Tab-separated table of C-alpha atoms in Angstrom:
chain	number	residue	atom	x	y	z
A	1	MET	CA	-25.912	-26.449	-6.024
A	2	ASN	CA	-26.091	-23.387	-3.608
A	3	ASP	CA	-29.012	-21.651	-3.703
A	4	GLU	CA	-27.807	-17.966	-4.630
A	5	ALA	CA	-25.476	-19.607	-7.638
A	6	THR	CA	-28.307	-17.727	-10.180
A	7	ARG	CA	-28.026	-14.364	-8.129
A	8	THR	CA	-24.010	-14.767	-8.964
A	9	ARG	CA	-24.239	-14.821	-12.381
A	10	GLY	CA	-23.303	-12.159	-14.732
A	11	ILE	CA	-21.400	-10.201	-12.333
A	12	ALA	CA	-17.943	-11.184	-13.130
A	13	ASP	CA	-16.657	-7.744	-13.441
A	14	PRO	CA	-19.869	-5.582	-11.915
A	15	ARG	CA	-19.173	-1.974	-12.393
A	16	PRO	CA	-19.889	1.251	-9.670
A	17	GLY	CA	-23.261	3.088	-10.906
A	18	GLY	CA	-21.662	5.930	-12.030
A	19	ASP	CA	-19.549	6.935	-15.295
A	20	GLY	CA	-16.104	5.351	-14.529
A	21	ALA	CA	-15.277	8.576	-12.636
A	22	LEU	CA	-14.641	6.797	-9.585
A	23	THR	CA	-12.499	3.974	-11.021
A	24	ARG	CA	-10.204	6.714	-12.931
A	25	ARG	CA	-9.874	8.403	-9.578
A	26	VAL	CA	-8.888	5.244	-7.970
A	27	ARG	CA	-5.988	5.171	-10.293
A	28	HIS	CA	-5.084	8.831	-10.201
A	29	ASP	CA	-4.525	8.569	-6.407
A	30	LEU	CA	-2.680	5.272	-6.627
A	31	ALA	CA	-0.092	7.252	-9.387
A	32	ALA	CA	0.129	10.513	-7.198
A	33	PHE	CA	0.810	9.010	-3.966
A	34	ALA	CA	3.283	6.436	-5.720
A	35	TYR	CA	6.696	8.312	-4.988
A	36	PRO	CA	9.180	6.800	-5.366
A	37	ALA	CA	7.412	4.497	-7.690
A	38	VAL	CA	10.884	2.844	-9.086
A	39	PRO	CA	10.406	-1.241	-8.699
A	40	TRP	CA	12.966	-2.141	-6.302
A	41	THR	CA	12.481	-5.795	-6.245
A	42	ARG	CA	14.193	-8.414	-8.452
A	43	GLY	CA	14.347	-11.965	-7.953
A	44	PRO	CA	15.713	-14.793	-10.359
A	45	ASP	CA	14.076	-14.472	-14.052
A	46	GLY	CA	10.696	-15.998	-13.915
A	47	VAL	CA	10.255	-16.043	-10.294
A	48	LEU	CA	7.425	-14.648	-8.715
A	49	ASP	CA	7.912	-11.741	-5.928
A	50	VAL	CA	4.612	-12.841	-3.827
A	51	LEU	CA	1.815	-15.285	-4.913
A	52	ILE	CA	-1.216	-14.477	-2.960
A	53	VAL	CA	-3.598	-17.425	-2.242
A	54	GLY	CA	-6.643	-16.095	-1.978
A	55	ALA	CA	-8.451	-13.380	-3.813
A	56	GLY	CA	-10.851	-12.196	-0.782
A	57	GLN	CA	-11.011	-9.605	1.321
A	58	ALA	CA	-7.322	-9.941	2.872
A	59	GLY	CA	-5.799	-10.753	-0.602
A	60	LEU	CA	-6.977	-7.910	-2.182
A	61	ALA	CA	-5.728	-5.944	0.865
A	62	THR	CA	-2.114	-7.156	1.299
A	63	ALA	CA	-1.917	-6.929	-2.971
A	64	LEU	CA	-2.817	-3.678	-2.816
A	65	ARG	CA	-0.382	-3.033	0.094
A	66	LEU	CA	2.208	-4.690	-1.638
A	67	ALA	CA	1.608	-2.577	-4.830
A	68	ARG	CA	2.040	0.602	-3.305
A	69	GLU	CA	4.968	-0.670	-1.858
A	70	SER	CA	6.064	-0.547	-5.484
A	71	VAL	CA	6.447	-4.637	-4.786
A	72	ARG	CA	5.221	-5.111	-8.465
A	73	ASP	CA	5.298	-8.880	-9.389
A	74	VAL	CA	2.547	-10.015	-7.625
A	75	LEU	CA	-0.123	-12.602	-8.505
A	76	VAL	CA	-3.089	-13.517	-7.073
A	77	LEU	CA	-4.935	-16.794	-7.561
A	78	ASP	CA	-8.551	-17.838	-6.703
A	79	ALA	CA	-10.079	-21.012	-6.956
A	80	ALA	CA	-13.686	-19.897	-7.095
A	81	PRO	CA	-14.713	-17.961	-10.024
A	82	THR	CA	-14.773	-14.585	-9.975
A	83	GLY	CA	-17.600	-13.282	-8.142
A	84	ARG	CA	-17.761	-16.279	-5.425
A	85	GLU	CA	-14.260	-15.597	-3.475
A	86	GLY	CA	-14.686	-16.038	-0.255
A	87	PRO	CA	-18.029	-16.824	1.494
A	88	TRP	CA	-20.314	-13.713	0.101
A	89	SER	CA	-22.028	-15.546	-2.486
A	90	THR	CA	-21.568	-18.868	-0.777
A	91	TRP	CA	-21.638	-20.103	2.450
A	92	ALA	CA	-22.156	-16.729	4.662
A	93	ARG	CA	-26.229	-16.741	4.741
A	94	MET	CA	-26.562	-13.535	6.435
A	95	PRO	CA	-28.437	-10.486	4.881
A	96	THR	CA	-25.927	-7.784	5.834
A	97	LEU	CA	-22.438	-7.984	7.641
A	98	ARG	CA	-22.311	-8.259	11.312
A	99	THR	CA	-19.388	-5.766	11.794
A	100	PRO	CA	-20.118	-2.140	11.557
A	101	LYS	CA	-20.085	-0.208	8.184
A	102	GLU	CA	-17.293	2.040	9.175
A	103	LEU	CA	-14.540	-0.845	8.936
A	104	TYR	CA	-12.285	0.282	6.591
A	105	GLY	CA	-8.801	-1.602	5.278
A	106	THR	CA	-9.290	-3.059	1.489
A	107	GLU	CA	-8.659	0.791	0.488
A	108	ALA	CA	-4.730	0.990	1.554
A	109	GLY	CA	-5.319	4.367	2.513
A	110	ILE	CA	-6.897	5.348	-0.731
A	111	GLN	CA	-10.180	6.738	0.293
A	112	ALA	CA	-11.590	6.888	-3.379
A	113	ALA	CA	-11.020	2.837	-3.458
A	114	SER	CA	-13.125	2.844	-0.011
A	115	PHE	CA	-16.344	0.980	-0.076
A	116	ARG	CA	-18.163	4.223	1.643
A	117	ALA	CA	-16.763	6.052	-1.694
A	118	TRP	CA	-17.936	3.035	-3.957
A	119	TYR	CA	-21.156	2.813	-2.007
A	120	ASP	CA	-22.063	6.621	-2.869
A	121	ASP	CA	-20.769	6.625	-6.409
A	122	ARG	CA	-23.408	4.026	-6.901
A	123	HIS	CA	-26.246	4.649	-5.024
A	124	GLY	CA	-25.883	8.630	-4.948
A	125	VAL	CA	-23.982	10.980	-2.318
A	126	GLY	CA	-24.615	10.470	1.209
A	127	ALA	CA	-26.436	7.291	0.356
A	128	PHE	CA	-23.558	5.545	2.764
A	129	ASP	CA	-24.421	8.043	5.864
A	130	GLU	CA	-28.170	6.325	5.098
A	131	LEU	CA	-26.914	3.143	5.582
A	132	ARG	CA	-27.013	0.806	8.693
A	133	LEU	CA	-25.274	-2.322	7.873
A	134	ILE	CA	-23.529	-3.121	4.744
A	135	PRO	CA	-25.169	-5.528	2.402
A	136	ARG	CA	-23.609	-8.823	1.917
A	137	LEU	CA	-23.701	-9.039	-1.937
A	138	GLU	CA	-22.940	-5.573	-2.083
A	139	TRP	CA	-19.860	-6.017	-0.305
A	140	ARG	CA	-19.257	-8.805	-3.279
A	141	ASP	CA	-19.444	-6.730	-5.847
A	142	TYR	CA	-17.541	-3.538	-3.798
A	143	LEU	CA	-14.597	-6.341	-3.937
A	144	CYS	CA	-15.155	-7.446	-7.421
A	145	TRP	CA	-14.929	-3.579	-8.247
A	146	LEU	CA	-11.994	-3.220	-6.219
A	147	ARG	CA	-9.514	-5.562	-8.080
A	148	GLU	CA	-10.271	-4.010	-11.590
A	149	ALA	CA	-9.889	-0.600	-10.681
A	150	ALA	CA	-6.486	-1.002	-8.625
A	151	GLY	CA	-5.264	-3.057	-11.198
A	152	LEU	CA	-4.483	-5.855	-9.450
A	153	GLU	CA	-3.036	-9.251	-11.673
A	154	VAL	CA	-6.001	-11.750	-10.134
A	155	ARG	CA	-6.318	-15.187	-11.694
A	156	ASN	CA	-9.602	-16.901	-11.263
A	157	ASP	CA	-10.496	-20.822	-11.297
A	158	THR	CA	-6.691	-21.686	-10.037
A	159	ARG	CA	-6.447	-24.355	-7.539
A	160	VAL	CA	-2.980	-24.689	-6.180
A	161	THR	CA	-2.466	-28.117	-5.528
A	162	ALA	CA	1.337	-28.501	-4.563
A	163	ALA	CA	4.101	-26.064	-3.259
A	164	GLU	CA	6.834	-27.534	-2.921
A	165	PRO	CA	10.345	-26.092	-1.393
A	166	ASP	CA	12.489	-25.009	-3.971
A	167	GLY	CA	15.773	-23.379	-2.020
A	168	ALA	CA	14.563	-20.708	-0.108
A	169	HIS	CA	11.920	-20.043	-2.401
A	170	TRP	CA	8.648	-21.922	-3.956
A	171	ARG	CA	7.706	-23.934	-6.888
A	172	VAL	CA	3.764	-24.151	-6.643
A	173	THR	CA	1.373	-26.321	-8.698
A	174	THR	CA	-1.448	-25.218	-9.961
A	175	GLU	CA	-4.740	-26.531	-12.148
A	176	GLY	CA	-6.634	-23.822	-13.523
A	177	PRO	CA	-8.534	-23.332	-17.008
A	178	GLY	CA	-5.552	-23.885	-18.809
A	179	GLY	CA	-4.393	-26.882	-17.296
A	180	THR	CA	-1.630	-27.914	-15.121
A	181	GLU	CA	1.102	-24.909	-14.426
A	182	THR	CA	3.973	-24.684	-11.921
A	183	LEU	CA	4.787	-21.087	-10.764
A	184	ARG	CA	7.824	-20.157	-9.014
A	185	THR	CA	8.082	-17.363	-6.436
A	186	ARG	CA	9.991	-16.035	-3.544
A	187	LYS	CA	6.874	-15.541	-1.275
A	188	ILE	CA	3.648	-17.553	-0.572
A	189	VAL	CA	0.830	-15.746	1.813
A	190	ALA	CA	-2.029	-17.651	2.319
A	191	CYS	CA	-5.200	-15.505	2.473
A	192	THR	CA	-7.572	-18.125	2.725
A	193	GLY	CA	-10.000	-16.883	5.709
A	194	MET	CA	-11.664	-19.364	8.242
A	195	THR	CA	-12.145	-22.272	5.805
A	196	GLY	CA	-8.248	-22.564	4.611
A	197	ALA	CA	-6.567	-23.410	7.506
A	198	GLY	CA	-7.975	-27.268	7.994
A	199	GLY	CA	-11.632	-26.766	6.760
A	200	PRO	CA	-14.915	-27.477	8.654
A	201	ARG	CA	-15.115	-29.137	11.848
A	202	VAL	CA	-17.775	-32.014	11.633
A	203	PRO	CA	-19.107	-34.015	14.648
A	204	ALA	CA	-17.513	-37.275	13.872
A	205	PHE	CA	-20.924	-39.270	13.914
A	206	LEU	CA	-22.318	-36.521	11.285
A	207	ALA	CA	-19.471	-37.525	8.752
A	208	PRO	CA	-20.972	-40.494	7.391
A	209	LEU	CA	-24.152	-38.804	6.813
A	210	ARG	CA	-22.490	-36.323	4.371
A	211	PRO	CA	-23.188	-34.944	1.812
A	212	GLY	CA	-26.865	-36.484	1.119
A	213	ARG	CA	-28.743	-36.350	4.704
A	214	ALA	CA	-26.207	-33.594	6.429
A	215	ALA	CA	-24.010	-30.705	5.864
A	216	HIS	CA	-21.711	-27.918	7.372
A	217	SER	CA	-22.770	-24.656	7.347
A	218	SER	CA	-19.990	-23.706	4.958
A	219	ASP	CA	-21.029	-26.394	2.856
A	220	ALA	CA	-22.929	-25.538	-0.151
A	221	ILE	CA	-26.632	-26.948	0.543
A	222	ASP	CA	-29.394	-26.630	-2.083
A	223	PHE	CA	-31.986	-24.779	0.631
A	224	ALA	CA	-34.790	-25.073	-2.005
A	225	ALA	CA	-34.591	-28.752	-1.770
A	226	LEU	CA	-35.522	-28.346	2.164
A	227	ALA	CA	-38.881	-26.929	1.339
A	228	GLY	CA	-41.564	-28.860	3.574
A	229	ARG	CA	-38.913	-30.984	5.532
A	230	ALA	CA	-37.828	-31.107	8.928
A	231	VAL	CA	-34.227	-29.682	9.525
A	232	ALA	CA	-32.277	-29.962	12.678
A	233	VAL	CA	-29.076	-27.175	12.953
A	234	LEU	CA	-26.240	-28.186	15.745
A	235	GLY	CA	-25.159	-24.870	17.118
A	236	LEU	CA	-25.609	-21.417	19.181
A	237	GLY	CA	-23.029	-19.464	17.072
A	238	ALA	CA	-24.242	-16.839	14.721
A	239	SER	CA	-23.871	-18.968	11.548
A	240	ALA	CA	-25.984	-21.140	13.348
A	241	PHE	CA	-29.261	-19.002	13.431
A	242	ASP	CA	-28.698	-17.798	9.748
A	243	ASN	CA	-28.643	-21.507	8.572
A	244	ALA	CA	-31.574	-22.116	10.631
A	245	ALA	CA	-33.564	-18.670	9.218
A	246	THR	CA	-32.483	-19.484	5.575
A	247	ALA	CA	-33.868	-23.186	6.043
A	248	LEU	CA	-37.244	-21.508	7.107
A	249	GLU	CA	-37.118	-18.831	5.001
A	250	HIS	CA	-36.713	-21.748	1.653
A	251	GLY	CA	-39.903	-23.287	3.233
A	252	ALA	CA	-39.020	-25.744	5.613
A	253	ARG	CA	-41.708	-27.087	7.421
A	254	ARG	CA	-39.737	-27.208	10.984
A	255	VAL	CA	-36.549	-25.908	12.126
A	256	VAL	CA	-34.950	-27.541	15.735
A	257	GLN	CA	-31.712	-25.442	17.028
A	258	LEU	CA	-29.675	-27.284	19.249
A	259	GLY	CA	-26.949	-26.053	21.486
A	260	ARG	CA	-25.535	-27.506	24.670
A	261	ARG	CA	-24.947	-24.138	26.642
A	262	ALA	CA	-28.355	-23.826	28.863
A	263	GLU	CA	-28.504	-20.431	28.190
A	264	LEU	CA	-27.961	-18.627	24.866
A	265	PRO	CA	-24.912	-15.606	24.887
A	266	THR	CA	-26.491	-12.506	24.588
A	267	ARG	CA	-23.047	-10.207	24.882
A	268	ASN	CA	-20.092	-10.453	22.277
A	269	ALA	CA	-17.154	-10.392	24.725
A	270	PHE	CA	-14.808	-10.263	21.379
A	271	ARG	CA	-15.937	-6.872	20.985
A	272	GLN	CA	-13.671	-6.086	23.747
A	273	LEU	CA	-10.648	-7.218	21.826
A	274	GLU	CA	-11.242	-4.681	19.335
A	275	ARG	CA	-8.686	-2.676	20.051
A	276	LYS	CA	-6.158	-0.997	17.910
A	277	GLY	CA	-3.134	-1.886	20.239
A	278	LEU	CA	-4.186	-5.203	20.170
A	279	PHE	CA	-4.744	-5.335	16.605
A	280	ARG	CA	-1.110	-4.313	15.622
A	281	ALA	CA	0.906	-5.772	18.008
A	282	PHE	CA	-1.037	-8.476	19.582
A	283	HIS	CA	2.199	-10.700	17.938
A	284	THR	CA	4.716	-8.843	19.735
A	285	LEU	CA	2.896	-10.085	23.687
A	286	PRO	CA	4.976	-12.491	25.612
A	287	ASP	CA	3.497	-16.634	24.812
A	288	HIS	CA	2.141	-16.921	28.142
A	289	ILE	CA	-0.303	-13.826	27.687
A	290	LYS	CA	-1.307	-15.034	24.321
A	291	ARG	CA	-2.142	-18.394	25.488
A	292	ALA	CA	-4.222	-16.730	28.136
A	293	PHE	CA	-5.803	-14.600	25.691
A	294	ALA	CA	-6.553	-17.962	23.249
A	295	ARG	CA	-8.069	-19.777	26.451
A	296	GLU	CA	-10.623	-17.347	27.241
A	297	GLU	CA	-11.353	-16.552	23.341
A	298	PHE	CA	-11.753	-20.392	22.251
A	299	ALA	CA	-14.250	-20.782	25.454
A	300	LEU	CA	-16.728	-18.355	24.354
A	301	PRO	CA	-19.147	-18.588	21.940
A	302	THR	CA	-20.179	-16.114	19.583
A	303	PRO	CA	-23.756	-14.928	19.870
A	304	PRO	CA	-26.109	-14.036	17.425
A	305	THR	CA	-27.058	-10.868	16.708
A	306	GLY	CA	-30.545	-9.700	17.344
A	307	PRO	CA	-31.286	-9.683	13.722
A	308	SER	CA	-30.659	-13.182	13.032
A	309	LEU	CA	-32.974	-14.261	15.910
A	310	GLU	CA	-35.709	-12.205	14.866
A	311	ARG	CA	-35.271	-13.701	11.374
A	312	CYS	CA	-35.852	-17.237	13.263
A	313	ARG	CA	-38.609	-16.469	15.685
A	314	ALA	CA	-40.890	-14.943	12.705
A	315	HIS	CA	-41.718	-18.489	11.976
A	316	ALA	CA	-43.945	-20.828	13.923
A	317	GLY	CA	-41.799	-23.900	12.854
A	318	TYR	CA	-38.837	-22.671	14.703
A	319	GLU	CA	-37.802	-24.150	18.398
A	320	LEU	CA	-34.665	-23.217	20.245
A	321	ARG	CA	-33.637	-26.484	22.439
A	322	LEU	CA	-30.665	-25.345	24.921
A	323	GLY	CA	-29.017	-27.719	27.164
A	324	THR	CA	-29.220	-30.670	24.495
A	325	ASP	CA	-26.107	-32.271	24.088
A	326	VAL	CA	-26.026	-34.226	20.652
A	327	THR	CA	-23.786	-37.469	21.033
A	328	GLY	CA	-24.720	-39.594	17.940
A	329	ALA	CA	-26.441	-39.646	14.552
A	330	THR	CA	-28.109	-42.907	12.654
A	331	ALA	CA	-29.598	-43.045	9.299
A	332	ALA	CA	-33.543	-43.398	9.854
A	333	ASP	CA	-35.761	-44.161	6.927
A	334	SER	CA	-35.212	-40.694	4.647
A	335	GLY	CA	-33.456	-38.650	7.282
A	336	VAL	CA	-31.732	-38.845	10.301
A	337	ARG	CA	-32.110	-39.547	13.868
A	338	LEU	CA	-29.637	-37.351	16.664
A	339	ARG	CA	-29.582	-39.065	19.758
A	340	THR	CA	-28.831	-36.664	22.779
A	341	GLY	CA	-28.145	-36.629	26.092
A	342	PRO	CA	-29.597	-37.938	29.489
A	343	GLY	CA	-32.740	-36.169	29.908
A	344	THR	CA	-33.445	-34.784	26.608
A	345	PRO	CA	-35.523	-36.516	23.456
A	346	ASP	CA	-33.761	-37.478	20.560
A	347	VAL	CA	-34.661	-35.159	17.295
A	348	ASP	CA	-35.623	-36.954	13.956
A	349	ALA	CA	-34.880	-34.937	10.951
A	350	ASP	CA	-34.857	-35.186	7.180
A	351	PHE	CA	-31.543	-32.774	7.056
A	352	VAL	CA	-29.084	-31.622	9.375
A	353	ILE	CA	-27.096	-29.084	9.264
A	354	ALA	CA	-24.065	-28.728	11.577
A	355	ALA	CA	-22.505	-25.037	12.276
A	356	THR	CA	-20.033	-26.369	14.356
A	357	GLY	CA	-16.827	-24.222	13.207
A	358	PHE	CA	-13.841	-24.378	11.845
A	359	GLN	CA	-10.573	-26.431	12.342
A	360	VAL	CA	-6.943	-25.411	12.091
A	361	ASP	CA	-5.073	-28.628	11.150
A	362	LEU	CA	-2.741	-28.043	8.069
A	363	GLY	CA	-2.271	-31.369	7.669
A	364	ALA	CA	-5.998	-31.484	6.047
A	365	VAL	CA	-4.750	-28.867	3.584
A	366	ASP	CA	-4.421	-30.666	0.608
A	367	TRP	CA	-1.223	-28.646	-0.753
A	368	LEU	CA	-0.165	-27.634	2.977
A	369	ALA	CA	-0.240	-31.379	4.327
A	370	PRO	CA	2.899	-32.924	2.876
A	371	LEU	CA	4.483	-29.747	4.803
A	372	ALA	CA	2.478	-29.855	8.034
A	373	GLY	CA	5.297	-31.854	9.672
A	374	HIS	CA	7.622	-29.055	9.148
A	375	ILE	CA	6.231	-26.493	10.926
A	376	LEU	CA	6.735	-25.206	14.278
A	377	ARG	CA	3.038	-26.041	16.484
A	378	TRP	CA	2.058	-24.015	19.807
A	379	SER	CA	1.977	-27.868	20.937
A	380	ASP	CA	5.914	-27.728	20.432
A	381	VAL	CA	6.444	-24.668	22.831
A	382	LEU	CA	3.207	-24.801	24.804
A	383	PRO	CA	5.548	-26.373	28.065
A	384	THR	CA	7.743	-22.877	27.715
A	385	ALA	CA	4.429	-21.214	28.184
A	386	GLU	CA	4.038	-21.973	31.368
A	387	GLY	CA	5.523	-19.363	33.493
A	388	GLY	CA	5.575	-15.835	33.705
A	389	ALA	CA	3.870	-13.851	36.290
A	390	ALA	CA	0.931	-12.436	34.162
A	391	ARG	CA	-0.278	-16.038	33.605
A	392	GLU	CA	-3.889	-16.024	34.594
A	393	PRO	CA	-4.553	-20.004	36.651
A	394	ASP	CA	-5.998	-22.193	34.883
A	395	ARG	CA	-10.045	-23.254	35.388
A	396	PRO	CA	-10.148	-26.774	35.983
A	397	ASP	CA	-13.022	-27.706	33.719
A	398	ARG	CA	-11.002	-26.654	30.756
A	399	PRO	CA	-7.187	-26.361	30.496
A	400	ASP	CA	-6.243	-29.908	28.335
A	401	ARG	CA	-9.250	-29.399	25.832
A	402	LEU	CA	-8.346	-25.559	25.259
A	403	ASP	CA	-4.395	-26.512	25.229
A	404	ARG	CA	-5.334	-29.195	22.478
A	405	LEU	CA	-7.072	-25.946	20.388
A	406	ILE	CA	-4.403	-24.124	20.979
A	407	GLY	CA	-1.532	-26.681	20.539
A	408	ALA	CA	-2.789	-27.297	16.922
A	409	HIS	CA	-1.944	-23.976	15.199
A	410	PRO	CA	1.077	-23.124	13.862
A	411	LYS	CA	3.631	-20.952	16.021
A	412	LEU	CA	4.144	-17.971	13.654
A	413	GLY	CA	6.609	-15.363	12.842
A	414	PRO	CA	7.046	-11.818	11.713
A	415	GLY	CA	4.149	-11.395	9.115
A	416	MET	CA	2.618	-14.399	10.105
A	417	ALA	CA	5.374	-15.965	8.446
A	418	CYS	CA	5.751	-20.091	9.342
A	419	ARG	CA	8.490	-21.154	11.496
A	420	PRO	CA	10.776	-24.255	10.981
A	421	ARG	CA	10.340	-27.343	13.313
A	422	THR	CA	13.383	-28.561	13.227
A	423	ALA	CA	16.944	-27.497	12.001
A	424	GLU	CA	16.252	-29.881	9.045
A	425	ALA	CA	13.244	-28.335	7.895
A	426	PRO	CA	12.768	-26.925	4.255
A	427	ALA	CA	14.266	-23.161	4.424
A	428	ALA	CA	11.318	-22.179	2.360
A	429	LEU	CA	8.989	-22.207	5.557
A	430	ARG	CA	10.431	-19.007	6.240
A	431	ASN	CA	8.746	-17.692	3.110
A	432	LEU	CA	5.099	-19.263	3.336
A	433	HIS	CA	2.797	-16.603	5.273
A	434	LEU	CA	-0.065	-17.805	7.046
A	435	PHE	CA	-2.883	-14.888	6.917
A	436	ASN	CA	-5.875	-17.117	7.783
A	437	LEU	CA	-6.854	-18.646	10.990
A	438	ALA	CA	-4.253	-20.535	11.444
A	439	ALA	CA	-2.707	-17.009	12.797
A	440	HIS	CA	-5.676	-16.807	15.666
A	441	VAL	CA	-3.209	-17.682	18.530
A	442	ASP	CA	-0.678	-15.541	17.527
A	443	TYR	CA	-2.085	-12.617	15.749
A	444	GLY	CA	-4.998	-12.725	17.607
A	445	ILE	CA	-8.986	-11.887	15.783
A	446	ALA	CA	-6.744	-9.331	13.558
A	447	CYS	CA	-5.962	-12.022	11.038
A	448	ILE	CA	-9.817	-12.977	10.422
A	449	GLY	CA	-12.318	-10.644	9.415
A	450	LEU	CA	-12.702	-6.933	8.566
A	451	ASN	CA	-11.886	-5.653	12.484
A	452	GLY	CA	-8.402	-6.063	12.114
A	453	LEU	CA	-7.932	-5.972	8.464
A	454	PRO	CA	-5.813	-2.677	8.026
A	455	GLN	CA	-3.366	-3.908	10.787
A	456	SER	CA	-3.094	-7.027	9.868
A	457	ALA	CA	-2.644	-6.449	6.386
A	458	ASP	CA	-0.155	-3.826	6.877
A	459	ASN	CA	2.228	-6.696	9.219
A	460	VAL	CA	2.082	-9.140	5.812
A	461	THR	CA	3.446	-6.605	3.672
A	462	GLN	CA	5.779	-4.875	6.234
A	463	ALA	CA	7.464	-8.269	6.653
A	464	VAL	CA	7.248	-9.514	3.130
A	465	CYS	CA	8.987	-6.398	2.418
A	466	ALA	CA	11.420	-6.421	5.084
A	467	ASP	CA	12.091	-10.082	3.834
A	468	LEU	CA	12.265	-9.303	0.010
A	469	LEU	CA	14.592	-6.435	0.770
A	470	ALA	CA	17.157	-8.394	3.226
A	471	GLU	CA	17.082	-10.689	-0.026
A	472	ASP	CA	17.551	-8.001	-2.500
A	473	ALA	CA	20.161	-5.597	-0.534
A	474	PRO	CA	23.241	-7.550	-2.065
A	475	ARG	CA	21.802	-6.338	-5.358
A	476	LEU	CA	20.651	-2.982	-4.309
A	477	LEU	CA	24.055	-2.661	-2.499
A	478	ALA	CA	25.847	-3.246	-5.504
A	479	GLY	CA	24.072	-0.929	-8.025
A	480	PHE	CA	24.545	1.814	-5.311
A	481	ARG	CA	27.913	1.582	-5.609
A	482	ALA	CA	28.132	1.181	-9.394
A	483	PHE	CA	26.261	4.400	-9.697
A	484	ALA	CA	28.397	6.391	-7.122
A	485	ASP	CA	31.912	5.713	-8.610
A	486	GLY	CA	30.044	6.274	-12.108
A	487	ALA	CA	29.016	9.197	-10.859
A	488	SER	CA	32.055	10.490	-9.295
A	489	ALA	CA	34.187	9.774	-12.565
A	490	ALA	CA	31.311	11.620	-14.530
A	491	GLY	CA	31.276	15.026	-12.416
A	492	PRO	CA	29.093	17.020	-10.169
A	493	HIS	CA	26.273	17.738	-12.412
A	494	GLN	CA	24.555	14.438	-13.611
A	495	GLU	CA	21.219	14.106	-13.651
A	496	ASP	CA	19.756	11.714	-11.049
A	497	ALA	CA	19.131	8.001	-12.467
A	498	ARG	CA	17.282	5.848	-11.816
């Protein structure tokens, strides 16, 4: 069991610290700024307009925006219990969010629904101004409150097991507290974050040792059981340091952190990509420019924050070994022996944590696997992305490896929608939106995390609304004509009727 499980029990419906006035204000503002509030979508009977998979920050932000656009027949599903959606109560192991506290987007333009308003309501007016970074578990509590305050329909403990094309729509099978259920929907939006496009990237030599002697950093890890033991952590990214520190804080006798790079990265180059223009319109760039950006991004590490480094260095049992390439692992006694490259000593540990990132492989996602072969990928279009005067020259040490990473990503259209690979592919694919790590090459870093959430959620919402309108336009036109004919026959002073 994750060591934080006990801290998340009983938070199924956390409320702000006040008397409920903020929730009432959110609902008032949603009603006050809803004009025209009349629902305009109408699919076949028993068919949802949109099914959102994932009730984390992206799923809630998208659902709230759709509600503000009067798209009412929306359901959000999450496999996790309430309060454990996303990484905040599970595998995120930093005390605070790494992003600036001023980030926004979940509130969909309703100031009362923002984290700033919620935090001041819970802790007192002015508390947000005194805050340096957002505490991780407070962010979780805020998201739980937001869905209730905004009246979003969320169904927890419900896992999608299959998605089958139903003409241009979808028939989705779920497993939940009530057993197996089939839902029909016009649109699916997969808001499944870093883990939902293929899962963790685990070195092949560690796979046989999971879960008893090794884990990925996104796994549920019993850190209390590591007290007094030796732990090896693979990787130099921010999550590697967070896992190393968590093990030390739970009493690990020794933690050795291993990384291939000879120097520890100290500058976060990704901050240079935090520009509203890139967040809003990156997907409109030519393919060869997207590919050039992706090559640069995929070659870069995400450095640890200063506080993450200090968490580790505060412990005498911490050791950081740079320039160490781990090439293999074998079970040894009750632990693991890690083999390293020439000139570096092997490492013995009782337990290994691989903070080695996440992969994009739709074939590894249970409910997407049967569809993966029908979805256009970047590997299908890379030859046509070669040209263009703006293309950066290849660096000889990396193009093949980087292009393999790029090629695994789906080649997405408006609103992160899938595109068919062949003419025979199911028409419903255009109504499957991958608002997760899979969209990275086409949408940049806006598709993950908080930084570009306002723009990315807007992009998905606008595309979904455009598609629903295109499908409903004949019905809307017929209704308009019928009303106009009736109004003409009745005379010029009829009340507007909707």
